[in-house]
XYZ file of C-alpha atoms in Angstrom:
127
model
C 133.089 29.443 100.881
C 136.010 28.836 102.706
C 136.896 26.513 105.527
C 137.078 29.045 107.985
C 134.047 30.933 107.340
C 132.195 28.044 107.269
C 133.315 26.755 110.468
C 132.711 30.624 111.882
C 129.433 30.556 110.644
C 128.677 27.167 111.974
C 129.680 28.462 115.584
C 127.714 31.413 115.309
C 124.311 28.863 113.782
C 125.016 27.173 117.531
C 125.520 30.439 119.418
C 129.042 29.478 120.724
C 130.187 32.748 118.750
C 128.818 36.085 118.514
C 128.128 37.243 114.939
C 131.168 39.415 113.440
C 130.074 42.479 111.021
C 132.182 41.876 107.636
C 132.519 46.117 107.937
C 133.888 46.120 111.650
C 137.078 43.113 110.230
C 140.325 44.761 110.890
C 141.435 46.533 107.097
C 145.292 46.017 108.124
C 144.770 42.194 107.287
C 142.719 42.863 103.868
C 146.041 45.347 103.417
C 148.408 42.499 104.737
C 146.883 39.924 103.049
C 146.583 42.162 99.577
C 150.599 42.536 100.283
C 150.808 39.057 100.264
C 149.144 38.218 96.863
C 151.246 40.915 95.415
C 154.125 39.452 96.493
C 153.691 35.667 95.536
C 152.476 37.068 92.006
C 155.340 39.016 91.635
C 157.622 36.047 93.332
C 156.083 33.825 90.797
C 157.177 36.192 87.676
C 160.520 36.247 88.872
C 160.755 32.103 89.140
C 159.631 31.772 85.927
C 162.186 34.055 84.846
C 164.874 32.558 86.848
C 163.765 29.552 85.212
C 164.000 30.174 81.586
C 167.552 32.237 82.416
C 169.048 28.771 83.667
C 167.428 26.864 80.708
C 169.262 28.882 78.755
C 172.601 28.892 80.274
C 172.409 25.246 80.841
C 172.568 25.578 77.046
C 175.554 27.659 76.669
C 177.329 25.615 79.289
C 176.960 22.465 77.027
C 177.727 24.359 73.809
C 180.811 25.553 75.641
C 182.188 22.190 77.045
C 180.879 20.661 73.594
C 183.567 23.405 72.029
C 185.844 23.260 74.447
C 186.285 19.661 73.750
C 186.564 19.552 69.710
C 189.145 22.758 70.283
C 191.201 20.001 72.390
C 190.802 16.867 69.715
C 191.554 19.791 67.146
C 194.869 21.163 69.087
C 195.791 17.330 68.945
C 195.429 17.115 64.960
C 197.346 20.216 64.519
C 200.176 18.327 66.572
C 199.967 15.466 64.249
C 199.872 17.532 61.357
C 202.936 19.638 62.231
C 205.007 16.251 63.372
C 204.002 14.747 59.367
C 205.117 17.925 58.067
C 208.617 18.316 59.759
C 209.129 14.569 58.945
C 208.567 14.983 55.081
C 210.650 18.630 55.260
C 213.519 16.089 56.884
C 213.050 13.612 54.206
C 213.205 16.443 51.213
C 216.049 17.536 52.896
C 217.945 14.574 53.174
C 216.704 14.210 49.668
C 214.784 10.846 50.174
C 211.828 9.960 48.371
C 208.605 10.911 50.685
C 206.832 7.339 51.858
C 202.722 6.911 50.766
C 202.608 6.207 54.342
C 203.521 10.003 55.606
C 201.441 11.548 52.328
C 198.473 9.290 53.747
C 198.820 10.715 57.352
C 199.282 14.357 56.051
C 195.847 13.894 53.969
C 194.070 11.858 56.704
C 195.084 14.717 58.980
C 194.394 17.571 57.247
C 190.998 16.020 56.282
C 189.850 15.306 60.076
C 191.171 19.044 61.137
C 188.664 20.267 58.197
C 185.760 17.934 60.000
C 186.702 19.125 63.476
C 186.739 23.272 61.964
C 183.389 22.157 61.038
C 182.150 20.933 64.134
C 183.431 23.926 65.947
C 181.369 26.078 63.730
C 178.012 24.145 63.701
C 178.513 24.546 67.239
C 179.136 28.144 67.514
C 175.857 28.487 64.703
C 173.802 26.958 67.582
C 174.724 29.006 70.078
């Protein structure tokens, strides 16, 4: 029973309130108040899809920074590699032997731009 129909039924027990017929309550509040449970169960349905909406493009916001990022460290390596590679064409072209140094960086770079292609794509998969 709720609060106030105990109270109400308490003050009707003492006689400080006249006994209401359940029949002669006013229908617009059962309609209001029907209205009102719609709405909140319908409100509710909606949060909970608003909810799992930003879940998911909280998601695809990281993913996207998280690729955003490796596309930058990989625009970087492709700098590098380009840089090794003009020195070497220099150095065939001046018709100098080619240093183990400037092989190394071509191989370490070429071998970190395969990691970072990698990367990119494991995070595209999880998107």
């Amino acid at each position: 029973m709720s609060m106030e129909r105990r109270i109400r039924k308490e003050l009707e027990d003492q006689g400080l309130l006249d006994p209401v017929d359940p029949s002669k309550e006013d229908p617009v509040d059962d309609e209001i108040l029907a209205e009102i449970k719609r709405c909140q169960t319908e409100l509710k349905t909606i949060s909970a899809q608003n909810f799992q909406q930003l879940k998911r493009l909280k998601k695809l916001a990281t993913e996207e920074v998280m690729r955003q990022d490796l596309k930058k460290k990989l625009q970087h390596v492709d700098n590098e590699i380009l840089e090794v590679f003009w020195r070497i064409h220099n150095t065939k072209l001046k018709k100098l032997p080619i240093m183990k140094r400037e092989q190394e960086l071509a191989v370490d770079a070429l071998k970190e731009r395969e990691a970072l292609l990698k990367q990119i794509e494991c995070v595209g998969d999880n998107a």
